[in-house]
PDB file of C-alpha atoms and ligand atoms in Angstrom:
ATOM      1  CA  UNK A 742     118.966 107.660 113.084  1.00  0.00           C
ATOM      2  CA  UNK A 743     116.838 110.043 111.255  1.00  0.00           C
ATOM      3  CA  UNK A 744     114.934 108.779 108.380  1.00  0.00           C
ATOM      4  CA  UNK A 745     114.979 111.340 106.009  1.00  0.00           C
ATOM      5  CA  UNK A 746     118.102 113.785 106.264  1.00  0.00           C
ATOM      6  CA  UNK A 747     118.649 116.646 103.886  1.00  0.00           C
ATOM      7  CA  UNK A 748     121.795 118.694 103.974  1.00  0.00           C
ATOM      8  CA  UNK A 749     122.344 122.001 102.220  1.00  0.00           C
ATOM      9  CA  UNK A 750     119.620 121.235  99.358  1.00  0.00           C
ATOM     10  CA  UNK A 751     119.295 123.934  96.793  1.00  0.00           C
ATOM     11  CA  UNK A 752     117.084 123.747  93.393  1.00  0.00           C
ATOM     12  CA  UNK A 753     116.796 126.101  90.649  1.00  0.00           C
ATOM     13  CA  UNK A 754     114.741 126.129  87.489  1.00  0.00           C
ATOM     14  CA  UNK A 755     115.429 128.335  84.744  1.00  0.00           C
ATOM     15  CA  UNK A 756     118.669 130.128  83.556  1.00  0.00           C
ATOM     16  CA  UNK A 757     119.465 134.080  83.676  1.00  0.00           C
ATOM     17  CA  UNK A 758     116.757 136.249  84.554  1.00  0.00           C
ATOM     18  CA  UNK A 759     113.836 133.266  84.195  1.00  0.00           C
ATOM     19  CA  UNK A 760     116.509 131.444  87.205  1.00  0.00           C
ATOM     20  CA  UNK A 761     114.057 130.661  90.068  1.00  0.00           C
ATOM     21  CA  UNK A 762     115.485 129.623  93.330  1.00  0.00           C
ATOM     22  CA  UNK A 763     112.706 127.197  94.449  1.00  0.00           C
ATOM     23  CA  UNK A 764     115.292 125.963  97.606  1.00  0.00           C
ATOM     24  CA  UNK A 765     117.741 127.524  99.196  1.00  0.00           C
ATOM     25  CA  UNK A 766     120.583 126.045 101.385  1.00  0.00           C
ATOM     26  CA  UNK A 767     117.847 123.972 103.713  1.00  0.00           C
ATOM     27  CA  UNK A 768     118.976 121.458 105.755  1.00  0.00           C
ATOM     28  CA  UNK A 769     116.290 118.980 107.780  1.00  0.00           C
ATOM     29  CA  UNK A 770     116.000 115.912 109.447  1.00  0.00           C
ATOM     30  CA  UNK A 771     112.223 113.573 109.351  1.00  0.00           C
ATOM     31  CA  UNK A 772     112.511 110.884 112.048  1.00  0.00           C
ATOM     32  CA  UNK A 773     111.411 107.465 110.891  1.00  0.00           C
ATOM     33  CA  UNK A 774     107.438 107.428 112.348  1.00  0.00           C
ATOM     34  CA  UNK A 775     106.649 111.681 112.130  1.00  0.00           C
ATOM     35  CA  UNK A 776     103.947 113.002 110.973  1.00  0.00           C
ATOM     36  CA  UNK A 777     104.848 116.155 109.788  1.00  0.00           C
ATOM     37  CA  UNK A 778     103.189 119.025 108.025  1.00  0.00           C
ATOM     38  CA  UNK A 779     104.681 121.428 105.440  1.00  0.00           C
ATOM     39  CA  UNK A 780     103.134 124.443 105.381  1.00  0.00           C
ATOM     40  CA  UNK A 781     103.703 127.812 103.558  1.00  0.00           C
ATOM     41  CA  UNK A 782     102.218 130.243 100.546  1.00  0.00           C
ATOM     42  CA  UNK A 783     102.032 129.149  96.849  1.00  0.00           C
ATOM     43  CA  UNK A 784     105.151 129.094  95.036  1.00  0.00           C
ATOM     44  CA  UNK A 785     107.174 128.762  98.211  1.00  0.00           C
ATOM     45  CA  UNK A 786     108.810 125.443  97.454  1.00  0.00           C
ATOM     46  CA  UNK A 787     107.238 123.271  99.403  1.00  0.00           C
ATOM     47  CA  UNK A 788     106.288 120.641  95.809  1.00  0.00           C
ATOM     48  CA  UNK A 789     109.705 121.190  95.085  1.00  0.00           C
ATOM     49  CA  UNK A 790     111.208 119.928  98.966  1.00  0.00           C
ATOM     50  CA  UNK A 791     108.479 116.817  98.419  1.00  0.00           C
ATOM     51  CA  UNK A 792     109.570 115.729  94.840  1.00  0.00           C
ATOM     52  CA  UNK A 793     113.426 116.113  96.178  1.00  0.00           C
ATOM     53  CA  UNK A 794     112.925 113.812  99.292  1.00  0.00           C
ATOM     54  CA  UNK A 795     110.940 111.144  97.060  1.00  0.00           C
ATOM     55  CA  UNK A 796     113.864 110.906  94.451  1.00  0.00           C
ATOM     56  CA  UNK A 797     111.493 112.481  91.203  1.00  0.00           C
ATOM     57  CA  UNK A 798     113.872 115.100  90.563  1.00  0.00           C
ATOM     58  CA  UNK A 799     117.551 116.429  91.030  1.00  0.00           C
ATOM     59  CA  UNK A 800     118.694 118.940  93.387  1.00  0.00           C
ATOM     60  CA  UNK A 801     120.780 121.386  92.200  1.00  0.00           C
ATOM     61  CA  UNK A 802     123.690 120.804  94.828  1.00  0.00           C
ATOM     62  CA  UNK A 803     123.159 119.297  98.187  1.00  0.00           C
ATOM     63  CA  UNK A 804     122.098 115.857  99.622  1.00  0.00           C
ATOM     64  CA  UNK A 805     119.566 113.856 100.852  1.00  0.00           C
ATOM     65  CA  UNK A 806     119.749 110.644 102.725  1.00  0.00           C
ATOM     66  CA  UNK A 807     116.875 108.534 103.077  1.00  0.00           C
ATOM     67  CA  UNK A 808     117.512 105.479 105.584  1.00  0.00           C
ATOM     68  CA  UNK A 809     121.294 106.115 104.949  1.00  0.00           C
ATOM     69  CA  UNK A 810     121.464 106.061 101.781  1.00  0.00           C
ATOM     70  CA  UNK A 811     122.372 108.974  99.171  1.00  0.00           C
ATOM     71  CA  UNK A 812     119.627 108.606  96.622  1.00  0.00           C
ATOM     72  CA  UNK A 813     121.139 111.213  94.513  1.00  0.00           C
ATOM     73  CA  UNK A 814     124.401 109.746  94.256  1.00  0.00           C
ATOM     74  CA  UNK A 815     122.101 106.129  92.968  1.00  0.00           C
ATOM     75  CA  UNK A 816     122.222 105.947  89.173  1.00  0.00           C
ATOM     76  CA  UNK A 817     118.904 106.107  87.339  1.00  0.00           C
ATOM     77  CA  UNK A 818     117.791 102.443  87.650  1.00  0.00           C
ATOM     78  CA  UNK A 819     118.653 102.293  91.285  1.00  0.00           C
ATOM     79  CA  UNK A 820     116.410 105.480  92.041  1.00  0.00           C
ATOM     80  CA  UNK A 821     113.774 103.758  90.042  1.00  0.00           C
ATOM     81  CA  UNK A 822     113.777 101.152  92.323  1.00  0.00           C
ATOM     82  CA  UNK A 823     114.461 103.348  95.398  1.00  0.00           C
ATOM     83  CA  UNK A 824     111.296 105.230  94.496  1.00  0.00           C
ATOM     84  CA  UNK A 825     108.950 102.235  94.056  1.00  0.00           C
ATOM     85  CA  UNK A 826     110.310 100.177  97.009  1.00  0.00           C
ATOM     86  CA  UNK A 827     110.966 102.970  99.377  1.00  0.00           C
ATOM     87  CA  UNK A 828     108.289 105.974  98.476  1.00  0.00           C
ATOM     88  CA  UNK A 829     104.591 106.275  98.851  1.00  0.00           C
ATOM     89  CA  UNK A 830     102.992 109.094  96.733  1.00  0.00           C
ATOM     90  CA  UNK A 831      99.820 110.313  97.103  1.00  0.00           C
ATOM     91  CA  UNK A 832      98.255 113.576  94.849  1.00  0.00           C
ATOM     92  CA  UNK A 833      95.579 116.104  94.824  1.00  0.00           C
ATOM     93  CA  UNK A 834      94.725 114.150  91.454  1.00  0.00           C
ATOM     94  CA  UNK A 835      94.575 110.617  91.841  1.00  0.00           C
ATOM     95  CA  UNK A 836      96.546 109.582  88.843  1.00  0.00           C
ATOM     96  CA  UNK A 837      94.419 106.081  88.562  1.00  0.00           C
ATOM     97  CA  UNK A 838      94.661 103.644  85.813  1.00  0.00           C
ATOM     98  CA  UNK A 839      91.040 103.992  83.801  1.00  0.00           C
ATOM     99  CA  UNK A 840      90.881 100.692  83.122  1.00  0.00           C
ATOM    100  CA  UNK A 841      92.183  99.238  85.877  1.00  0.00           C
ATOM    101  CA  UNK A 842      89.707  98.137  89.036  1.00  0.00           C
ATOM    102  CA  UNK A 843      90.641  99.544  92.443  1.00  0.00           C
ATOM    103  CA  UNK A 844      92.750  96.320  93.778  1.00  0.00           C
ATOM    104  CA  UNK A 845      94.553  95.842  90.410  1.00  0.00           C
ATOM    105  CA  UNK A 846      95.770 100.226  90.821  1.00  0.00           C
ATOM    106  CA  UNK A 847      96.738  99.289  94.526  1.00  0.00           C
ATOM    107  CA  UNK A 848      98.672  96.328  93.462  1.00  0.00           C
ATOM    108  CA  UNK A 849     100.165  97.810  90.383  1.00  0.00           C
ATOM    109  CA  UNK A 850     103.592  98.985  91.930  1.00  0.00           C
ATOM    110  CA  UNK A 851     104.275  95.268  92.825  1.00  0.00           C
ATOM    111  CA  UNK A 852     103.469  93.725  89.646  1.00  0.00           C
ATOM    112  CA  UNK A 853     105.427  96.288  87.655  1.00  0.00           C
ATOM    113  CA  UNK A 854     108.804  95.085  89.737  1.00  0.00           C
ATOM    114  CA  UNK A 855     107.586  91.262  89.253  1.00  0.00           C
ATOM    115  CA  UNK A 856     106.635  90.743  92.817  1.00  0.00           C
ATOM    116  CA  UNK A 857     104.112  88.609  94.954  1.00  0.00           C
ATOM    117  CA  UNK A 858     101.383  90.056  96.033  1.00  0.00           C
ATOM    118  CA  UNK A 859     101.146  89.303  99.651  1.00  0.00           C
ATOM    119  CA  UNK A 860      97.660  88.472  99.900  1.00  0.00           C
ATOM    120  CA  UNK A 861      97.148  89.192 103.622  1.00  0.00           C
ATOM    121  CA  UNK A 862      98.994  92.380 103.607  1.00  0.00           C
ATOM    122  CA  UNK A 863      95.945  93.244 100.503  1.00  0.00           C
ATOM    123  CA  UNK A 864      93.314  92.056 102.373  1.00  0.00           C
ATOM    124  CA  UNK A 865      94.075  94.175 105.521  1.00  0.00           C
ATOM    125  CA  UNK A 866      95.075  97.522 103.642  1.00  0.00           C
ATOM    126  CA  UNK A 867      91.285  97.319 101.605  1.00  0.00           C
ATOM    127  CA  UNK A 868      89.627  96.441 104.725  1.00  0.00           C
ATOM    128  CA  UNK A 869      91.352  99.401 106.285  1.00  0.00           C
ATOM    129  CA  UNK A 870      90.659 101.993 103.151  1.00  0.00           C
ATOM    130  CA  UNK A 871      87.093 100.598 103.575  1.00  0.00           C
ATOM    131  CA  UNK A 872      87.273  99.665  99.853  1.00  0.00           C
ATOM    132  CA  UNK A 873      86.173  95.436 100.243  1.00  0.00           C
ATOM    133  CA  UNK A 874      82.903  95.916  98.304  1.00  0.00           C
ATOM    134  CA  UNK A 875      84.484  98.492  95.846  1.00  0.00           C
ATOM    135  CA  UNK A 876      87.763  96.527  94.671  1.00  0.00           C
ATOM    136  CA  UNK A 877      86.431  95.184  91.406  1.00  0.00           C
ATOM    137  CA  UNK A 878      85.259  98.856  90.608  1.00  0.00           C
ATOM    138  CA  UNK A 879      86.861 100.505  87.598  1.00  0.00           C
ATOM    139  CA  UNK A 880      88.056 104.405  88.985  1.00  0.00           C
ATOM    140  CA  UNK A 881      85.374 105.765  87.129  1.00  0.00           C
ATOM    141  CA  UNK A 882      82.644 103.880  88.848  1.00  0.00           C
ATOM    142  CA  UNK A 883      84.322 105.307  92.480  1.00  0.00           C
ATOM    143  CA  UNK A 884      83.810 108.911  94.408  1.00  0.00           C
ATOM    144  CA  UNK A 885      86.335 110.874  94.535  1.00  0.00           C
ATOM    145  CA  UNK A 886      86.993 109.809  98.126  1.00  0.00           C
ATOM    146  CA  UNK A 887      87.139 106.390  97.298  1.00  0.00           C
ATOM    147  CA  UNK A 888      89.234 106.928  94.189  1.00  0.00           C
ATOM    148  CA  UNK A 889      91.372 109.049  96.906  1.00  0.00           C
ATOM    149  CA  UNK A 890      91.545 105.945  99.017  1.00  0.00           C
ATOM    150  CA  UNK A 891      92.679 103.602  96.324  1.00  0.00           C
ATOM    151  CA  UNK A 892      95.801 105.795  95.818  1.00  0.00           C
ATOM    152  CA  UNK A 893      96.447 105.715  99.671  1.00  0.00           C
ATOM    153  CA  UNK A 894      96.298 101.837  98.857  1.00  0.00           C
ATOM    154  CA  UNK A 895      98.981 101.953  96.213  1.00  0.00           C
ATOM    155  CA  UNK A 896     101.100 104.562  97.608  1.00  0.00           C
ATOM    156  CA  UNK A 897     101.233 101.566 100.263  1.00  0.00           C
ATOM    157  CA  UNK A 898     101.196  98.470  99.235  1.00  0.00           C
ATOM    158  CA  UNK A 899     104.853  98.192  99.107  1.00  0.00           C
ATOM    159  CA  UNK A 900     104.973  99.213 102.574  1.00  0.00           C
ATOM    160  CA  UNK A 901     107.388 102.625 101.736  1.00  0.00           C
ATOM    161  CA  UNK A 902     108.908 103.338 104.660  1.00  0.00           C
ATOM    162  CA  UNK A 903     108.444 107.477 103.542  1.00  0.00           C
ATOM    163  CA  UNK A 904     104.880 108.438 102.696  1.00  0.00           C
ATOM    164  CA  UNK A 905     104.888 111.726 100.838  1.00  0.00           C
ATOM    165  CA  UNK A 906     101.156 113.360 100.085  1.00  0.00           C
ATOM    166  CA  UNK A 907     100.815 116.530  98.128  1.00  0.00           C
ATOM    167  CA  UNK A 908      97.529 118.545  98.709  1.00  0.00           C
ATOM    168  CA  UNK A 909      95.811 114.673  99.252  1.00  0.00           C
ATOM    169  CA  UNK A 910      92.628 116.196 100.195  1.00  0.00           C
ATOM    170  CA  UNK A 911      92.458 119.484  98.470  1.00  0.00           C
ATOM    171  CA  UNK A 912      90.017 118.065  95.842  1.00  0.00           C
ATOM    172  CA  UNK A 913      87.775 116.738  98.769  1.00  0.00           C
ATOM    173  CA  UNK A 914      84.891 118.268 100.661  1.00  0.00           C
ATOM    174  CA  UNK A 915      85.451 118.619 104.052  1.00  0.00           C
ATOM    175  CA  UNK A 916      83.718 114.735 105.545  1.00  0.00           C
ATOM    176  CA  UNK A 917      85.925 113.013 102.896  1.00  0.00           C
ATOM    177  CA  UNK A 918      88.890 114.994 103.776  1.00  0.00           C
ATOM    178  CA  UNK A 919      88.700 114.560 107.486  1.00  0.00           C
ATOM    179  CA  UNK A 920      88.171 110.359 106.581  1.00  0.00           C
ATOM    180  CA  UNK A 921      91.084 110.437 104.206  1.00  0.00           C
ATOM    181  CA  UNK A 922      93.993 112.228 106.894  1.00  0.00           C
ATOM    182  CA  UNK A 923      92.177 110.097 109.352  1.00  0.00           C
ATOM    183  CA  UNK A 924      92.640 106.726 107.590  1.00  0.00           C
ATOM    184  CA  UNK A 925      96.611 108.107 106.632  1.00  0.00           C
ATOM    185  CA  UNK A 926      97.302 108.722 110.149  1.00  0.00           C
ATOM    186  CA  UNK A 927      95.600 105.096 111.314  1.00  0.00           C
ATOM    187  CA  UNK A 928      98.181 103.483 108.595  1.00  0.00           C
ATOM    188  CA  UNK A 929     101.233 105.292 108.949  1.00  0.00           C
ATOM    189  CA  UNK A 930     100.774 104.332 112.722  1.00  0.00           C
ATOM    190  CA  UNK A 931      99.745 100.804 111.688  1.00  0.00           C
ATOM    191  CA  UNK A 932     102.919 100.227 109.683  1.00  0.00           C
ATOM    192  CA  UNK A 933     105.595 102.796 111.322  1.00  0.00           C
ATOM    193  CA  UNK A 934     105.920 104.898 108.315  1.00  0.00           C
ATOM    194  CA  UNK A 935     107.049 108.250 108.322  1.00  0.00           C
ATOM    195  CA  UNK A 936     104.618 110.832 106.733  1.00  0.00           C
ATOM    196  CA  UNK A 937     105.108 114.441 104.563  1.00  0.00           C
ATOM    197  CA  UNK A 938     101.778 115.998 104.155  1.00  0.00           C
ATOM    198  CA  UNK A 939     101.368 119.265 102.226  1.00  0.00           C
ATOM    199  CA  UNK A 940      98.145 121.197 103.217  1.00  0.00           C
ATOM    200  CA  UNK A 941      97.027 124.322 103.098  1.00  0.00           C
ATOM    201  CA  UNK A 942      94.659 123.525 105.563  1.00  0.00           C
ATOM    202  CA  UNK A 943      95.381 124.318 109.005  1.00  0.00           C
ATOM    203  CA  UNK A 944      93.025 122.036 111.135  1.00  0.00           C
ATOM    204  CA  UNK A 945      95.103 119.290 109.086  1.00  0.00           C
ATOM    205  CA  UNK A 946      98.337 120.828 109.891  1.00  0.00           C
ATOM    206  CA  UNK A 947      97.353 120.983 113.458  1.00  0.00           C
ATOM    207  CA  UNK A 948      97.174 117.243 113.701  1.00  0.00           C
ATOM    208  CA  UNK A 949     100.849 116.489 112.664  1.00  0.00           C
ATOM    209  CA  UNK A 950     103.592 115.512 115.707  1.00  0.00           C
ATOM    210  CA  UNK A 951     105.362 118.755 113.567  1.00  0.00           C
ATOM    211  CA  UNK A 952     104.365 121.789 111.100  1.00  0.00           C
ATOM    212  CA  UNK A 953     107.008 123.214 109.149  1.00  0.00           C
ATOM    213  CA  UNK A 954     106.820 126.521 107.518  1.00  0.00           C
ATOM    214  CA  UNK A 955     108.150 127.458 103.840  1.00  0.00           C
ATOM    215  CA  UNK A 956     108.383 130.761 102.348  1.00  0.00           C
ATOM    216  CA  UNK A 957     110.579 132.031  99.413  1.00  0.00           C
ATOM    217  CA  UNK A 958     112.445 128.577  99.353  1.00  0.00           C
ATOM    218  CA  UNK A 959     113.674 128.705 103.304  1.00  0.00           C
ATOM    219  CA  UNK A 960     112.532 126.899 105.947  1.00  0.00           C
ATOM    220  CA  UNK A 961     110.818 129.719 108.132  1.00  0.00           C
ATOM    221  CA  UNK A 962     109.290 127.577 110.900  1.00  0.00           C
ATOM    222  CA  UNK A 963     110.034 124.177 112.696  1.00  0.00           C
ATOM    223  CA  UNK A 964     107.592 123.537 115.429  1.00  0.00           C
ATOM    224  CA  UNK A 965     106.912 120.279 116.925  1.00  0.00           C
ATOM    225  CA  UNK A 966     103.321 120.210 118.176  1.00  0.00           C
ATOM    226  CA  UNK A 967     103.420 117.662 120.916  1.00  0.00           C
ATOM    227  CA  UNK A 968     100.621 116.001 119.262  1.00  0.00           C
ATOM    228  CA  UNK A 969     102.564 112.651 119.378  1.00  0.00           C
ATOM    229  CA  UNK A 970     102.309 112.166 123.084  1.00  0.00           C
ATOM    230  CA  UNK A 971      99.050 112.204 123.076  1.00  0.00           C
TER     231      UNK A 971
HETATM  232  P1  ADP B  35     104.688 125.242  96.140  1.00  0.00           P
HETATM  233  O1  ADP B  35     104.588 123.739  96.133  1.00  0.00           O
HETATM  234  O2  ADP B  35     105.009 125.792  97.491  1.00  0.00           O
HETATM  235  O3  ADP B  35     103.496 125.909  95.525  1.00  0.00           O
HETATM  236  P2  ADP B  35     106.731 124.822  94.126  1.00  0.00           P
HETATM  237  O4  ADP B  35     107.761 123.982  94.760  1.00  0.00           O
HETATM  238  O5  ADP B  35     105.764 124.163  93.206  1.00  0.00           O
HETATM  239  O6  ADP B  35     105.949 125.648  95.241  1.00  0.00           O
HETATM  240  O7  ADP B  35     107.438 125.991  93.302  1.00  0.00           O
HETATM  241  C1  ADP B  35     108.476 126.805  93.841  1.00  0.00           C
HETATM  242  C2  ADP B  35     108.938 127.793  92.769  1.00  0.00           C
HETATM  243  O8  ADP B  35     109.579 127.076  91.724  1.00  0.00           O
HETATM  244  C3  ADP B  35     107.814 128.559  92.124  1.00  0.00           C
HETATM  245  O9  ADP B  35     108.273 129.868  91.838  1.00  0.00           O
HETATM  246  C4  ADP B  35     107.541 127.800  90.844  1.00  0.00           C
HETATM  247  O10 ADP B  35     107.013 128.632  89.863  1.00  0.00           O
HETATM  248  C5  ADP B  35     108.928 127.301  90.487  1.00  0.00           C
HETATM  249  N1  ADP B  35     108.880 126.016  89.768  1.00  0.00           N
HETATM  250  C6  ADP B  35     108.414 124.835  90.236  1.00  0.00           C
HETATM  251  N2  ADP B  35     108.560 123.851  89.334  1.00  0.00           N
HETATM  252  C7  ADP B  35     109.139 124.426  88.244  1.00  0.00           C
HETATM  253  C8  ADP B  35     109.552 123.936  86.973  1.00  0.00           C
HETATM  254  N3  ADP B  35     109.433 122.658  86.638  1.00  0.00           N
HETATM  255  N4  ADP B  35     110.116 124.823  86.134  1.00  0.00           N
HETATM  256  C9  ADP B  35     110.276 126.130  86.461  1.00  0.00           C
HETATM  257  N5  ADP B  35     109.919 126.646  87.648  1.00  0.00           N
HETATM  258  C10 ADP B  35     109.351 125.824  88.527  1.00  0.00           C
END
């Protein structure tokens, strides 16, 4: 069973002649473990697609099933939950807590739904983000790679099963970018996740198991690179 599975999925903003048709009529399927690209010129949907397959915003008609499940027929509390439990984010812009340390943003998703922290699963995820002498750091006090890597750590620590990363490394020189996609690929691996990745940047596109292509809201390109039997 695919993971993710979008039928028919249209979005517009905007009424009359403002009415932009960010999506039109596309239809996919992400199979749980993929690594795949999205790829295309500003403006061409592709934030749009991302925010629709994490359950941020409402299409406009059309569906999308995520491990069976209609999110968009869930009410509001139940895609609340969908998105914490089931959803990794990661942003261009790290979105970090000031005045929270490193391991207190990574666990934050957990304590805000009242959970355990499962102290093992912690341990291994900083060890793997290389961030064990920089969890007591406040954001401030962190590069902007590391600060990069702590959101990595929250987007996982509920173990998503859907990782979705928008531009991750587009505010990161070129060593730190190569480290970040490098340590997203170890985990999604590590943990059988399935990974969306928006890049502009084609050596990082080049390294998905699949690249697809958006322009003007359609889905212009589907390639599967063979990159997974390597
Ligand atoms: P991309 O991520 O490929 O740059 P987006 O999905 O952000 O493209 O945007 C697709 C189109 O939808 C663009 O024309 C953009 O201006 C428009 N758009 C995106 N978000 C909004 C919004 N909240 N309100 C109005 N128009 C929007």
């Amino acid at each position: 069973m695919g993971i993710v599975r979008i039928e028919n999925l249209n979005k517009s903003y905007g009424k009359g002649n403002t009415k932009v048709e960010a999506l039109k009529d596309v239809s996919l399927t992400i199979n749980q473990g993929e690594f795949v690209a999205i790829v295309g010129p500003s403006g061409s949907g592709k934030s749009t697609l991302l925010h629709l397959l994490g359950g941020v915003d409402r299409p406009t008609s059309g569906k999308v099933y995520v491990d069976g499940i209609d999110i968009y027929n869930l009410s509001e509390k139940e895609l609340a939950i969908f998105r914490r439990r089931k959803v990794g984010f990661i942003f261009q812009f790290y979105n970090l807590v000031p005045v929270l340390t490193a391991e207190e943003n990574i666990t934050l998703p957990l304590l805000l739904d009242q959970k355990e922290v499962d102290k093992v699963h912690l341990e291994e995820l900083v060890n793997i983000l290389g961030l064990s002498e920089r969890r007591h750091h406040l954001p401030n006090e962190l590069s902007g790679g590391q600060q990069q890597r702590v959101s990595i750590g929250r987007a996982l620590a509920y173990n998503p099963s859907i990782v979705l990363a928008d531009e991750p490394t587009g505010n990161l020189d070129s060593k730190n970018s190569k480290e970040i996609i490098d340590l997203l690929k170890i985990s999604v691996k590590k943990y059988n996740q399935t990974l969306i990745l928006i890049t502009h940047d084609l050596n990082i596109a080049s390294q998905a198991d699949r690249i697809i292509t958006i322009e003007d809201g359609l889905i212009v390109q589907d390639e599967v690179t063979g990159n997974e039997k390597l």
